[in-house]
Short mmCIF file of C-alpha atoms (C1' of nucleotides) and ligand atoms in Angstrom, two decimals:
data_model
loop_
_atom_site.label_atom_id
_atom_site.label_comp_id
_atom_site.label_asym_id
_atom_site.label_seq_id
_atom_site.Cartn_x
_atom_site.Cartn_y
_atom_site.Cartn_z
CA MET A 1 0.04 -0.04 -0.13
CA LEU A 2 1.54 3.43 -0.98
CA SER A 3 1.42 6.33 1.26
CA THR A 4 -0.54 9.42 0.10
CA THR A 5 2.93 11.23 -0.44
CA GLU A 6 4.09 8.38 -2.48
CA GLU A 7 0.88 8.53 -4.70
CA ASN A 8 1.49 12.04 -5.05
CA TYR A 9 4.98 11.77 -6.48
CA LEU A 10 3.72 9.19 -9.01
CA LYS A 11 0.76 11.31 -10.05
CA ALA A 12 3.40 14.31 -10.49
CA LEU A 13 5.66 12.00 -12.53
CA LEU A 14 2.73 11.05 -14.80
CA GLN A 15 1.69 14.62 -15.39
CA LEU A 16 5.12 15.78 -16.03
CA THR A 17 6.09 13.00 -18.58
CA LEU A 18 2.62 12.23 -20.28
CA GLU A 19 0.27 15.19 -19.96
CA GLN A 20 2.05 18.60 -19.74
CA SER A 21 4.48 18.12 -22.53
CA PRO A 22 5.85 15.60 -25.00
CA LYS A 23 8.60 14.50 -22.56
CA THR A 24 8.69 10.87 -21.21
CA GLU A 25 11.28 11.78 -18.25
CA ALA A 26 11.33 14.43 -15.67
CA GLY A 27 14.21 16.04 -13.80
CA THR A 28 14.49 16.15 -9.94
CA ASN A 29 14.15 19.83 -9.65
CA GLY A 30 10.97 20.08 -12.00
CA LEU A 31 9.33 17.42 -9.93
CA ALA A 32 10.26 19.34 -6.71
CA ALA A 33 8.93 22.43 -7.98
CA HIS A 34 5.68 20.54 -9.30
CA LEU A 35 5.13 19.14 -5.83
CA GLY A 36 5.89 22.38 -3.88
CA VAL A 37 8.83 20.59 -2.24
CA LYS A 38 12.80 21.13 -2.13
CA PRO A 39 14.73 19.22 -4.59
CA ALA A 40 16.54 17.31 -1.56
CA THR A 41 13.09 16.02 -0.53
CA ALA A 42 12.21 14.90 -4.18
CA ASN A 43 15.70 13.14 -4.28
CA ASP A 44 15.04 11.01 -1.25
CA MET A 45 11.59 9.88 -2.64
CA LEU A 46 13.04 9.09 -6.02
CA LYS A 47 15.51 6.83 -4.54
CA LYS A 48 12.64 5.21 -2.49
CA LEU A 49 10.30 4.83 -5.39
CA LYS A 50 13.08 3.20 -7.59
CA GLU A 51 13.64 0.79 -4.47
CA LYS A 52 9.97 -0.21 -4.95
CA LYS A 53 10.32 -0.51 -8.87
CA LEU A 54 7.83 2.07 -9.47
CA ILE A 55 10.04 4.41 -11.30
CA ASN A 56 13.43 4.41 -13.41
CA TYR A 57 15.88 6.39 -11.67
CA GLU A 58 19.80 6.61 -12.00
CA LYS A 59 21.84 9.18 -10.08
CA TYR A 60 22.18 12.52 -11.92
CA GLY A 61 19.75 11.04 -14.64
CA LYS A 62 16.09 11.95 -15.46
CA SER A 63 13.20 9.79 -14.08
CA SER A 64 10.31 7.95 -15.62
CA LEU A 65 7.53 5.59 -14.40
CA THR A 66 7.89 1.93 -14.77
CA ALA A 67 4.85 -0.21 -16.02
CA GLN A 68 3.61 -0.59 -12.39
CA GLY A 69 4.28 3.00 -11.29
CA ARG A 70 2.22 4.11 -14.29
CA LYS A 71 -0.58 1.83 -13.48
CA LEU A 72 -0.81 3.21 -9.91
CA ALA A 73 -0.36 6.82 -11.30
CA ILE A 74 -3.15 6.31 -13.70
CA GLU A 75 -5.36 4.97 -10.73
CA VAL A 76 -4.97 7.99 -8.60
CA VAL A 77 -5.60 10.31 -11.69
CA ARG A 78 -8.86 8.15 -12.28
CA LYS A 79 -9.98 8.64 -8.72
CA HIS A 80 -9.16 12.46 -8.90
CA ARG A 81 -11.33 13.06 -11.74
CA LEU A 82 -14.12 10.85 -10.73
CA TRP A 83 -14.41 12.87 -7.37
CA GLU A 84 -14.25 16.13 -9.40
CA THR A 85 -17.09 15.16 -11.49
CA PHE A 86 -18.97 13.88 -8.43
CA LEU A 87 -18.15 17.34 -6.84
CA TYR A 88 -19.41 19.09 -9.78
CA GLU A 89 -22.33 16.82 -10.83
CA LYS A 90 -23.94 15.69 -7.65
CA LEU A 91 -22.86 18.42 -5.08
CA GLY A 92 -23.16 21.52 -6.92
CA PHE A 93 -19.45 22.58 -6.65
CA THR A 94 -18.22 25.12 -9.38
CA TRP A 95 -15.32 23.91 -11.59
CA ASP A 96 -12.85 25.84 -9.90
CA GLU A 97 -13.85 24.52 -6.43
CA VAL A 98 -13.54 20.84 -7.10
CA HIS A 99 -9.68 20.33 -7.46
CA GLU A 100 -8.69 21.01 -3.95
CA VAL A 101 -11.01 18.69 -2.34
CA ALA A 102 -10.34 15.98 -5.05
CA GLU A 103 -6.73 16.33 -4.03
CA GLN A 104 -7.80 14.81 -0.65
CA LEU A 105 -10.34 12.46 -1.83
CA GLU A 106 -8.12 10.85 -4.39
CA HIS A 107 -6.07 9.02 -1.82
CA ILE A 108 -9.12 7.17 -0.17
CA GLN A 109 -8.43 3.38 -0.49
CA SER A 110 -11.46 1.60 -1.65
CA GLN A 111 -11.84 -0.11 -5.03
CA LYS A 112 -15.62 -0.55 -4.38
CA LEU A 113 -16.08 3.15 -3.72
CA ILE A 114 -14.54 3.98 -7.10
CA ASP A 115 -16.54 1.27 -8.91
CA ARG A 116 -19.82 2.63 -7.31
CA LEU A 117 -18.72 6.29 -7.84
CA ASP A 118 -18.23 5.62 -11.45
CA LYS A 119 -21.59 3.89 -11.74
CA LEU A 120 -23.40 6.73 -9.82
CA LEU A 121 -22.03 9.31 -12.37
CA ASN A 122 -22.88 6.94 -15.30
CA TYR A 123 -19.43 6.14 -16.30
CA PRO A 124 -18.25 9.68 -17.31
CA SER A 125 -15.53 10.09 -19.95
CA PHE A 126 -14.57 13.64 -18.93
CA ASP A 127 -14.00 15.53 -15.75
CA PRO A 128 -15.44 19.14 -15.23
CA HIS A 129 -12.39 20.61 -16.71
CA GLY A 130 -12.76 18.58 -19.89
CA ASP A 131 -9.99 16.11 -18.99
CA ILE A 132 -10.26 12.67 -19.83
CA ILE A 133 -11.02 10.09 -17.08
CA PRO A 134 -8.91 6.90 -17.33
CA THR A 135 -11.09 3.78 -17.76
CA ALA A 136 -11.41 1.25 -14.88
CA LYS A 137 -9.04 -0.94 -16.94
CA GLY A 138 -6.33 1.75 -16.49
CA GLU A 139 -6.37 3.13 -20.03
CA LEU A 140 -5.62 6.85 -20.32
CA LYS A 141 -5.93 8.17 -23.91
CA MET A 142 -3.74 11.17 -24.32
CA PRO A 143 -5.94 14.00 -25.74
CA VAL A 144 -5.26 14.80 -29.23
CA LYS A 145 -3.19 18.17 -29.10
CA LYS A 146 -3.00 20.26 -32.09
CA THR A 147 -3.15 23.99 -33.10
CA LEU A 148 -6.12 25.98 -33.49
CA ASN A 149 -4.89 26.15 -37.11
CA GLU A 150 -5.12 22.47 -37.68
CA GLU A 151 -8.71 22.13 -36.20
CA GLU A 152 -11.57 20.94 -38.59
CA VAL A 153 -14.41 23.40 -39.37
CA GLY A 154 -17.51 22.61 -37.15
CA HIS A 155 -15.44 21.14 -34.39
CA ASN A 156 -15.38 22.16 -30.79
CA CYS A 157 -12.13 22.38 -29.02
CA LYS A 158 -10.43 23.60 -25.76
CA MET A 159 -7.69 25.82 -25.45
CA ILE A 160 -4.82 24.22 -23.64
CA GLY A 161 -1.79 26.24 -24.05
CA VAL A 162 0.04 28.66 -26.39
CA LYS A 163 3.24 28.10 -28.39
CA ASP A 164 4.18 31.89 -28.45
CA ASN A 165 4.81 33.43 -24.88
CA SER A 166 5.59 36.90 -26.00
CA ALA A 167 3.71 39.76 -24.17
CA ALA A 168 2.46 40.91 -27.62
CA PHE A 169 0.94 37.85 -28.50
CA LEU A 170 -0.61 37.06 -25.03
CA GLN A 171 -2.22 40.63 -25.21
CA TYR A 172 -3.55 39.90 -28.39
CA VAL A 173 -4.87 36.46 -27.23
CA ASP A 174 -6.54 38.39 -24.42
CA LYS A 175 -8.16 40.92 -26.82
CA VAL A 176 -9.57 38.38 -28.99
CA GLY A 177 -11.33 37.17 -25.77
CA LEU A 178 -9.49 33.85 -25.30
CA SER A 179 -7.96 32.44 -22.19
CA MET A 180 -7.05 28.90 -20.78
CA HIS A 181 -9.56 26.10 -20.87
CA ASN A 182 -11.92 28.07 -23.04
CA HIS A 183 -14.11 26.22 -25.38
CA ILE A 184 -13.90 27.26 -29.08
CA LYS A 185 -16.04 26.38 -31.98
CA VAL A 186 -14.53 26.63 -35.32
CA LEU A 187 -17.15 28.14 -37.42
CA ALA A 188 -15.53 28.76 -40.84
CA ARG A 189 -12.52 29.15 -42.78
CA GLN A 190 -12.35 31.87 -45.57
CA THR A 191 -11.05 30.53 -48.70
CA TYR A 192 -10.04 34.23 -49.78
CA ASP A 193 -7.87 35.26 -46.99
CA GLU A 194 -7.54 31.89 -44.71
CA LEU A 195 -9.00 33.83 -41.92
CA ILE A 196 -10.59 31.42 -39.32
CA GLU A 197 -13.80 32.32 -37.65
CA ILE A 198 -14.29 31.13 -34.16
CA GLU A 199 -16.88 31.39 -31.52
CA VAL A 200 -15.83 31.80 -27.77
CA ASN A 201 -18.27 32.35 -25.02
CA GLY A 202 -20.99 33.09 -27.49
CA LYS A 203 -18.64 35.81 -29.09
CA GLN A 204 -17.45 35.59 -32.63
CA SER A 205 -14.10 36.51 -33.99
CA SER A 206 -11.79 36.02 -36.93
CA VAL A 207 -8.09 35.13 -36.32
CA SER A 208 -5.20 34.66 -38.72
CA PRO A 209 -3.48 31.38 -39.41
CA ARG A 210 -0.37 33.00 -37.99
CA PHE A 211 -2.37 33.64 -34.74
CA ALA A 212 -4.20 30.29 -34.93
CA GLU A 213 -0.90 28.07 -35.13
CA ASN A 214 0.07 29.53 -31.87
CA ILE A 215 -2.88 28.45 -29.99
CA VAL A 216 -2.73 24.84 -28.75
CA ILE A 217 -5.97 23.04 -28.49
CA VAL A 218 -7.38 19.58 -27.95
CA CYS A 219 -10.21 18.67 -30.15
CA GLU A 220 -13.23 17.51 -27.90
CA ASP A 221 -15.14 16.15 -30.91
CA CYS A 222 -11.99 13.75 -31.60
CA GLU A 223 -12.12 12.72 -27.88
CA LYS A 224 -15.51 11.65 -28.07
CA LYS A 225 -15.09 9.77 -31.27
CA ASN A 226 -12.18 8.11 -29.64
CA LYS A 227 -14.04 7.03 -26.65
CA LYS A 228 -16.89 5.68 -28.80
CA THR A 229 -14.57 3.56 -30.62
CA ALA A 230 -12.98 2.15 -27.52
CA LYS A 231 -16.41 1.29 -26.29
CA LYS A 232 -17.22 -0.81 -29.41
CA LYS A 233 -13.91 -2.56 -29.18
CA ALA A 234 -14.66 -3.48 -25.45
CA MET B 1 -5.77 22.27 11.68
CA LEU B 2 -5.55 18.97 13.45
CA SER B 3 -3.85 15.86 11.87
CA THR B 4 -5.97 12.68 11.09
CA THR B 5 -4.41 11.17 14.14
CA GLU B 6 -5.35 14.05 16.49
CA GLU B 7 -8.79 13.67 15.26
CA ASN B 8 -8.91 10.00 15.76
CA TYR B 9 -7.89 10.46 19.41
CA LEU B 10 -10.63 13.11 20.20
CA LYS B 11 -13.14 11.02 18.54
CA ALA B 12 -12.14 8.07 20.67
CA LEU B 13 -12.13 10.04 23.79
CA LEU B 14 -15.80 11.24 22.83
CA GLN B 15 -16.97 7.59 22.29
CA LEU B 16 -15.25 6.53 25.58
CA THR B 17 -16.71 9.39 27.66
CA LEU B 18 -20.08 9.92 26.29
CA GLU B 19 -21.43 7.13 24.03
CA GLN B 20 -20.16 3.71 25.08
CA SER B 21 -20.70 4.17 28.92
CA PRO B 22 -21.87 6.73 31.47
CA LYS B 23 -18.38 7.92 32.24
CA THR B 24 -17.16 11.35 31.55
CA GLU B 25 -13.54 10.53 31.81
CA ALA B 26 -11.21 7.85 30.20
CA GLY B 27 -7.95 6.23 31.21
CA THR B 28 -4.82 6.15 29.19
CA ASN B 29 -4.76 2.37 28.77
CA GLY B 30 -8.34 2.26 27.66
CA LEU B 31 -7.93 5.13 25.30
CA ALA B 32 -4.94 3.18 23.69
CA ALA B 33 -6.79 0.00 23.52
CA HIS B 34 -9.72 1.68 21.81
CA LEU B 35 -7.19 3.13 19.16
CA GLY B 36 -5.10 -0.02 19.04
CA VAL B 37 -1.93 1.71 20.15
CA LYS B 38 0.43 1.38 23.00
CA PRO B 39 -0.25 3.21 26.35
CA ALA B 40 2.96 5.03 25.79
CA THR B 41 1.89 6.35 22.37
CA ALA B 42 -1.43 7.56 23.77
CA ASN B 43 0.39 9.18 26.61
CA ASP B 44 2.42 11.36 24.40
CA MET B 45 -0.66 12.45 22.45
CA LEU B 46 -2.48 13.09 25.67
CA LYS B 47 0.00 15.64 26.68
CA LYS B 48 0.05 17.08 23.13
CA LEU B 49 -3.70 17.53 23.20
CA LYS B 50 -3.56 19.08 26.67
CA GLU B 51 -1.10 21.65 25.23
CA LYS B 52 -3.63 22.40 22.58
CA LYS B 53 -6.34 22.90 25.21
CA LEU B 54 -8.41 20.29 23.64
CA ILE B 55 -8.46 17.80 26.58
CA ASN B 56 -8.32 18.05 30.38
CA TYR B 57 -5.30 15.74 31.46
CA GLU B 58 -3.27 15.67 34.50
CA LYS B 59 -0.48 13.13 35.06
CA TYR B 60 -1.75 9.80 36.51
CA GLY B 61 -5.47 11.31 36.10
CA LYS B 62 -8.18 10.46 33.70
CA SER B 63 -8.75 12.50 30.72
CA SER B 64 -12.03 14.41 29.25
CA LEU B 65 -12.61 16.67 26.23
CA THR B 66 -12.63 20.47 26.78
CA ALA B 67 -15.56 22.45 25.19
CA GLN B 68 -13.34 22.88 22.17
CA GLY B 69 -12.23 19.31 21.87
CA ARG B 70 -15.66 18.21 22.23
CA LYS B 71 -17.03 20.43 19.41
CA LEU B 72 -14.11 18.94 17.03
CA ALA B 73 -14.80 15.44 18.00
CA ILE B 74 -18.54 15.93 17.20
CA GLU B 75 -17.55 17.23 13.90
CA VAL B 76 -15.66 14.12 13.07
CA VAL B 77 -18.48 12.02 14.16
CA ARG B 78 -20.71 14.09 12.16
CA LYS B 79 -18.60 13.46 9.07
CA HIS B 80 -18.13 9.83 9.75
CA ARG B 81 -21.99 9.25 9.95
CA LEU B 82 -22.84 11.31 6.99
CA TRP B 83 -20.30 9.47 4.96
CA GLU B 84 -21.71 6.13 6.02
CA THR B 85 -25.19 7.34 5.22
CA PHE B 86 -23.88 8.38 1.64
CA LEU B 87 -22.34 5.08 1.08
CA TYR B 88 -25.35 3.03 2.26
CA GLU B 89 -27.95 5.16 0.56
CA LYS B 90 -26.32 6.56 -2.64
CA LEU B 91 -23.69 3.80 -3.48
CA GLY B 92 -25.30 0.61 -2.38
CA PHE B 93 -22.75 -0.39 0.24
CA THR B 94 -24.12 -2.76 2.92
CA TRP B 95 -24.41 -1.69 6.52
CA ASP B 96 -21.30 -3.66 7.65
CA GLU B 97 -19.06 -2.32 4.64
CA VAL B 98 -19.59 1.40 5.42
CA HIS B 99 -17.64 1.98 8.57
CA GLU B 100 -14.18 1.16 7.21
CA VAL B 101 -14.32 3.57 4.38
CA ALA B 102 -15.98 6.23 6.55
CA GLU B 103 -13.07 5.90 8.85
CA GLN B 104 -10.86 7.28 5.87
CA LEU B 105 -13.57 9.88 4.63
CA GLU B 106 -14.43 11.49 8.00
CA HIS B 107 -10.98 13.44 7.82
CA ILE B 108 -11.47 15.15 4.36
CA GLN B 109 -11.14 18.92 5.17
CA SER B 110 -14.03 20.66 3.52
CA GLN B 111 -17.01 22.43 5.11
CA LYS B 112 -18.73 22.79 1.74
CA LEU B 113 -18.39 19.12 1.11
CA ILE B 114 -20.21 18.16 4.37
CA ASP B 115 -22.91 20.80 3.98
CA ARG B 116 -23.71 19.61 0.49
CA LEU B 117 -23.62 15.96 1.35
CA ASP B 118 -25.93 16.63 4.31
CA LYS B 119 -28.25 18.43 1.61
CA LEU B 120 -28.03 15.53 -0.87
CA LEU B 121 -29.05 12.93 1.77
CA ASN B 122 -31.95 15.17 2.74
CA TYR B 123 -30.47 16.07 6.35
CA PRO B 124 -30.44 12.58 7.70
CA SER B 125 -30.91 12.09 11.39
CA PHE B 126 -29.47 8.56 11.69
CA ASP B 127 -26.74 6.68 10.15
CA PRO B 128 -27.16 3.13 8.69
CA HIS B 129 -26.56 1.57 12.02
CA GLY B 130 -29.17 3.78 13.78
CA ASP B 131 -26.84 6.09 15.34
CA ILE B 132 -27.64 9.73 15.66
CA ILE B 133 -26.08 12.06 13.12
CA PRO B 134 -24.79 15.19 15.11
CA THR B 135 -26.38 18.45 13.63
CA ALA B 136 -24.53 21.21 11.71
CA LYS B 137 -24.74 23.11 14.86
CA GLY B 138 -22.80 20.38 16.74
CA GLU B 139 -25.56 19.00 18.67
CA LEU B 140 -25.18 15.59 19.52
CA LYS B 141 -28.21 14.14 21.36
CA MET B 142 -27.31 10.98 23.51
CA PRO B 143 -29.49 8.19 22.65
CA VAL B 144 -32.13 7.33 25.37
CA LYS B 145 -30.56 4.02 26.82
CA LYS B 146 -32.75 1.77 28.74
CA THR B 147 -33.32 -1.89 29.17
CA LEU B 148 -35.72 -4.05 27.23
CA ASN B 149 -37.66 -4.43 30.37
CA GLU B 150 -38.46 -0.72 30.57
CA GLU B 151 -39.54 -0.41 26.80
CA GLU B 152 -43.03 0.55 26.08
CA VAL B 153 -45.33 -1.94 24.28
CA GLY B 154 -45.63 -1.09 20.58
CA HIS B 155 -42.17 0.60 20.37
CA ASN B 156 -39.19 -0.22 18.20
CA CYS B 157 -35.85 -0.43 19.70
CA LYS B 158 -32.34 -1.58 18.95
CA MET B 159 -30.17 -4.04 21.08
CA ILE B 160 -26.83 -2.04 22.02
CA GLY B 161 -25.52 -4.17 24.97
CA VAL B 162 -25.98 -6.42 27.81
CA LYS B 163 -25.76 -6.04 31.60
CA ASP B 164 -25.06 -9.67 32.24
CA ASN B 165 -21.75 -10.93 30.55
CA SER B 166 -22.13 -14.55 31.89
CA ALA B 167 -21.72 -17.35 29.32
CA ALA B 168 -24.88 -18.64 30.40
CA PHE B 169 -26.65 -15.45 29.76
CA LEU B 170 -25.13 -14.75 26.68
CA GLN B 171 -25.86 -18.24 25.30
CA TYR B 172 -29.49 -17.75 26.21
CA VAL B 173 -29.56 -14.42 24.21
CA ASP B 174 -28.28 -16.18 21.27
CA LYS B 175 -30.91 -19.07 21.66
CA VAL B 176 -33.64 -16.29 21.58
CA GLY B 177 -32.29 -15.19 18.36
CA LEU B 178 -30.95 -11.90 19.62
CA SER B 179 -27.59 -10.02 18.81
CA MET B 180 -26.11 -6.86 18.97
CA HIS B 181 -27.79 -4.07 16.83
CA ASN B 182 -30.70 -6.31 16.35
CA HIS B 183 -33.95 -4.39 15.81
CA ILE B 184 -36.69 -5.42 18.37
CA LYS B 185 -40.32 -4.67 18.55
CA VAL B 186 -42.16 -5.11 21.75
CA LEU B 187 -45.50 -6.67 20.84
CA ALA B 188 -47.09 -7.06 24.14
CA ARG B 189 -46.72 -7.63 27.95
CA GLN B 190 -48.60 -10.49 29.58
CA THR B 191 -50.42 -9.22 32.51
CA TYR B 192 -50.53 -12.83 34.12
CA ASP B 193 -46.79 -13.73 34.01
CA GLU B 194 -45.14 -10.45 33.14
CA LEU B 195 -43.56 -12.23 30.03
CA ILE B 196 -42.57 -9.73 27.22
CA GLU B 197 -43.69 -10.70 23.50
CA ILE B 198 -41.22 -9.50 21.14
CA GLU B 199 -40.24 -9.68 17.36
CA VAL B 200 -36.85 -10.01 16.11
CA ASN B 201 -36.02 -10.45 12.43
CA GLY B 202 -39.66 -11.54 11.73
CA LYS B 203 -39.52 -14.11 14.49
CA GLN B 204 -41.50 -13.88 17.68
CA SER B 205 -40.54 -14.72 21.23
CA SER B 206 -41.45 -14.29 24.95
CA VAL B 207 -38.69 -13.15 27.37
CA SER B 208 -38.95 -13.00 30.97
CA PRO B 209 -38.41 -9.59 32.92
CA ARG B 210 -35.51 -11.11 34.50
CA PHE B 211 -33.97 -11.59 31.14
CA ALA B 212 -35.35 -8.29 29.58
CA GLU B 213 -33.60 -6.13 32.32
CA ASN B 214 -30.10 -7.43 31.13
CA ILE B 215 -30.62 -6.35 27.64
CA VAL B 216 -29.70 -2.78 26.96
CA ILE B 217 -31.74 -1.13 24.18
CA VAL B 218 -32.25 2.29 22.67
CA CYS B 219 -35.66 3.30 21.84
CA GLU B 220 -35.96 4.29 18.15
CA ASP B 221 -39.37 5.79 18.34
CA CYS B 222 -38.07 7.98 21.42
CA GLU B 223 -35.13 9.03 19.17
CA LYS B 224 -37.52 10.08 16.32
CA LYS B 225 -39.73 12.06 18.81
CA ASN B 226 -36.62 13.78 20.37
CA LYS B 227 -35.69 14.75 16.60
CA LYS B 228 -38.90 16.30 15.62
CA THR B 229 -39.15 18.26 18.89
CA ALA B 230 -35.75 19.62 18.20
CA LYS B 231 -36.79 20.46 14.76
CA LYS B 232 -39.85 22.36 15.92
CA LYS B 233 -37.63 24.43 18.28
CA ALA B 234 -35.33 25.38 15.28
"C1'" DT C 1 38.11 24.51 -23.50
"C1'" DT C 2 37.75 26.57 -19.33
"C1'" DA C 3 34.38 29.02 -16.42
"C1'" DT C 4 29.90 29.58 -14.66
"C1'" DT C 5 25.44 28.45 -14.14
"C1'" DT C 6 22.13 24.84 -13.50
"C1'" DT C 7 20.95 20.52 -11.69
"C1'" DG C 8 21.21 17.03 -8.65
"C1'" DT C 9 23.02 14.95 -4.33
"C1'" DT C 10 24.46 14.24 0.45
"C1'" DA C 11 24.67 15.25 5.50
"C1'" DG C 12 22.58 16.46 9.27
"C1'" DA C 13 18.24 18.27 11.60
"C1'" DT C 14 13.38 18.65 12.99
"C1'" DA C 15 8.51 17.12 13.52
"C1'" DT C 16 5.04 13.40 13.85
"C1'" DC C 17 3.63 9.10 15.26
"C1'" DC C 18 4.69 4.80 16.52
"C1'" DC C 19 7.29 1.14 19.40
"C1'" DT C 20 9.69 -1.53 23.59
"C1'" DA C 21 11.72 -1.62 28.11
"C1'" DA C 22 12.16 0.08 32.33
"C1'" DC C 23 10.27 2.91 35.90
"C1'" DT C 24 6.59 5.12 39.06
"C1'" DT C 25 2.19 5.92 40.94
"C1'" DT C 26 -2.21 4.29 42.14
"C1'" DT C 27 -5.39 0.79 43.21
"C1'" DA C 28 -6.73 -3.71 44.87
"C1'" DT C 29 -5.90 -7.83 47.66
"C1'" DA C 30 -4.43 -10.56 51.26
"C1'" DT D 1 -1.10 -2.19 56.31
"C1'" DA D 2 2.11 -4.40 53.51
"C1'" DT D 3 2.35 -6.37 49.14
"C1'" DA D 4 0.97 -7.33 44.56
"C1'" DA D 5 -1.40 -6.04 40.41
"C1'" DA D 6 -2.87 -2.46 37.42
"C1'" DA D 7 -2.43 1.71 35.48
"C1'" DG D 8 0.31 5.32 33.81
"C1'" DT D 9 4.86 7.70 32.48
"C1'" DT D 10 9.62 8.16 30.70
"C1'" DA D 11 13.69 7.29 28.10
"C1'" DG D 12 15.35 5.98 23.86
"C1'" DG D 13 14.72 4.58 19.38
"C1'" DG D 14 12.66 3.74 14.34
"C1'" DA D 15 10.05 5.22 10.20
"C1'" DT D 16 8.22 8.98 7.22
"C1'" DA D 17 8.54 13.25 5.06
"C1'" DT D 18 10.13 17.62 5.37
"C1'" DC D 19 14.09 21.19 5.68
"C1'" DT D 20 18.81 23.92 5.16
"C1'" DA D 21 23.38 24.12 3.87
"C1'" DA D 22 27.25 22.26 1.71
"C1'" DC D 23 28.90 19.68 -2.06
"C1'" DA D 24 29.18 17.18 -6.87
"C1'" DA D 25 28.03 16.66 -11.52
"C1'" DA D 26 26.28 18.06 -15.92
"C1'" DA D 27 25.01 21.43 -19.11
"C1'" DT D 28 25.78 25.93 -21.01
"C1'" DA D 29 28.32 30.09 -22.05
"C1'" DA D 30 32.33 32.53 -22.77
MN1 MN E 1 -7.83 18.62 -10.63
MN1 MN E 2 -2.99 14.40 -3.90
MN1 MN E 3 -18.96 3.79 11.93
MN1 MN E 4 -10.62 7.97 11.64
#
DNA sequence: TTATTTTGTTAGATATCCCTAACTTTTATA
DNA sequence: TATAAAAGTTAGGGATATCTAACAAAATAA
C-alpha cells in the first residue's frame, strides 16, 4: 500500500511526463517544483520509489515511471477526476472548487467506492475541466493536441496552451477574448484570406492562420469519437 | 488544523466518555486499547492535546474533552456518519461495509463538502447503524438508553448491549435469536406472568423480565420524537 | 576548453507518530 | 497495612517526510 505522499509523487511524474509536455522523463528539480517541495526532498523519494520498482531513476539522470508505477499513477488520476465529476455533478461545486477537495479524496483506499462512484455518475468520460477520465482498466488516452490552425471546421475544441509566450501575443490572445480552458468552436475558414472564424463564450471573432498556429488546443469531438471507438472494441 | 491522528484521538475520547458508557473520563490504557496503540503512544498524544487545550489531562489522572475538543470530536463523528449514510444510501454499500471507508472519509477537510453531502442526503438524522448524526450546529443528542424491560409496548428499539456478561446469559440471548444491533419490536406484555413478547427479524419470542432487564436497548421511537421536537424548536 | 550556471546529491536536523523496556504511581488484595 | 497488580509515565529509538547548507556533476556560455 502506498502512502498519500508516494501517490502524489507518482501522479506528478505522470503529469510531467505524459500530460503537460511531449517529454517522457522528468528531472528532480522539476518534480520538486511541481510538488512544492525542495529538490533534496524529491531526491529522497526518487530513491525510495526506485527501490519499490515504481520508477526508473539513476543518479544524476532523469526519471520515468515503470509499467507498475504508471498503472498506480493512472489509478490516482482516475480517482481524482471521478471525484471532481462527483463534486461538480452531484454536489453543485463550481469547476474551480473541485480540484482542491479532489486532491484529498483521490487518496481514499476502496476499490468498491470508486467502482460505485463511477456507476453513480454513469461512467463519465470527462471531468468538469474537460480532461479525460482513465477507464476502470487503467487506459488513459492522451488528448489529441494540435493547434487551432489544424482544427476542422465545425469542431469544438478547448484551448490548453500557447506556443508563443511573448507579451505581444498574449495580449492579443486576451483581446480576442480567449483564455486557458476556453471552449472554442471553429465556424468557418475563409477561402479568400484564410481567416478562421471562431466562437468563444458566445462571441464571434476571426483570427489569422499565423495567430491560430500558436494556440494549442485539444479537439473535443475527436476525444468523443475515440471514446466511442474504444467502447465498441470493449 | 488537526492531523488525522489527533482527530482520531478526540473521537475516541468522545466515544469512551459519552457514547459507550456513562463515564465522562477515560484512562490512558483504555484510550490506547480503543485506538489500537500502546499506552506510551497515547500518553504522548494526551500531553500534546492538553497543550492544545483540547482535553483536560493531569499526570496519573483520567482525561476528558474540553468544550473545544468536544466540538471538534463531534464534527468528526458527524462527518463519519454522513459518509456512512452516503455510502449506504447512494452507493449501495451494505451496513457492515460502510464503517471502514468512513474512517478514511471522515478526515477530508471541506466544510462545503459536508454541507452539500448533508443536503444531498436530505439532512438525515440517523446513520445506517441507527446512530444519531450530530447536527450542523454540533448538537449530539445522546440516545435514550434503557433496558428492554423498560421499553413501552408497541415501540421499536435496537439492542446495544447487555448487563450480564455470563456465558449462560449470552448463550440464552443467542438462543432467543438476539444479537447486537438487532431491531426489536415489543409486541405485548402479559399481565398474568409479566412475559414480554418481542419480534426480532420477523421471529416472535417471549422473554422474562429477569432476562429483559439485562438487555440494553435504545428506543428508536423516542429518538425520532426527540428529533422532531428539536426541529420544531429550530 | 575553461569558467559559470544549472541541476542534482548528500549530510545533518526537525516534527509526527509509533514502538519496547524500564520505571513510578495508584489501586486492589491478602 | 504491606504487598501485589494494574495503570500510567519516561527514556530512548525507528520510520516517514520535510527542511537547510554544503557539495558534486552536468550543461551551458564565454
Ligand atoms: Mn484536478
Ligand atoms: Mn494528492
Ligand atoms: Mn462507523
Ligand atoms: Mn478515523
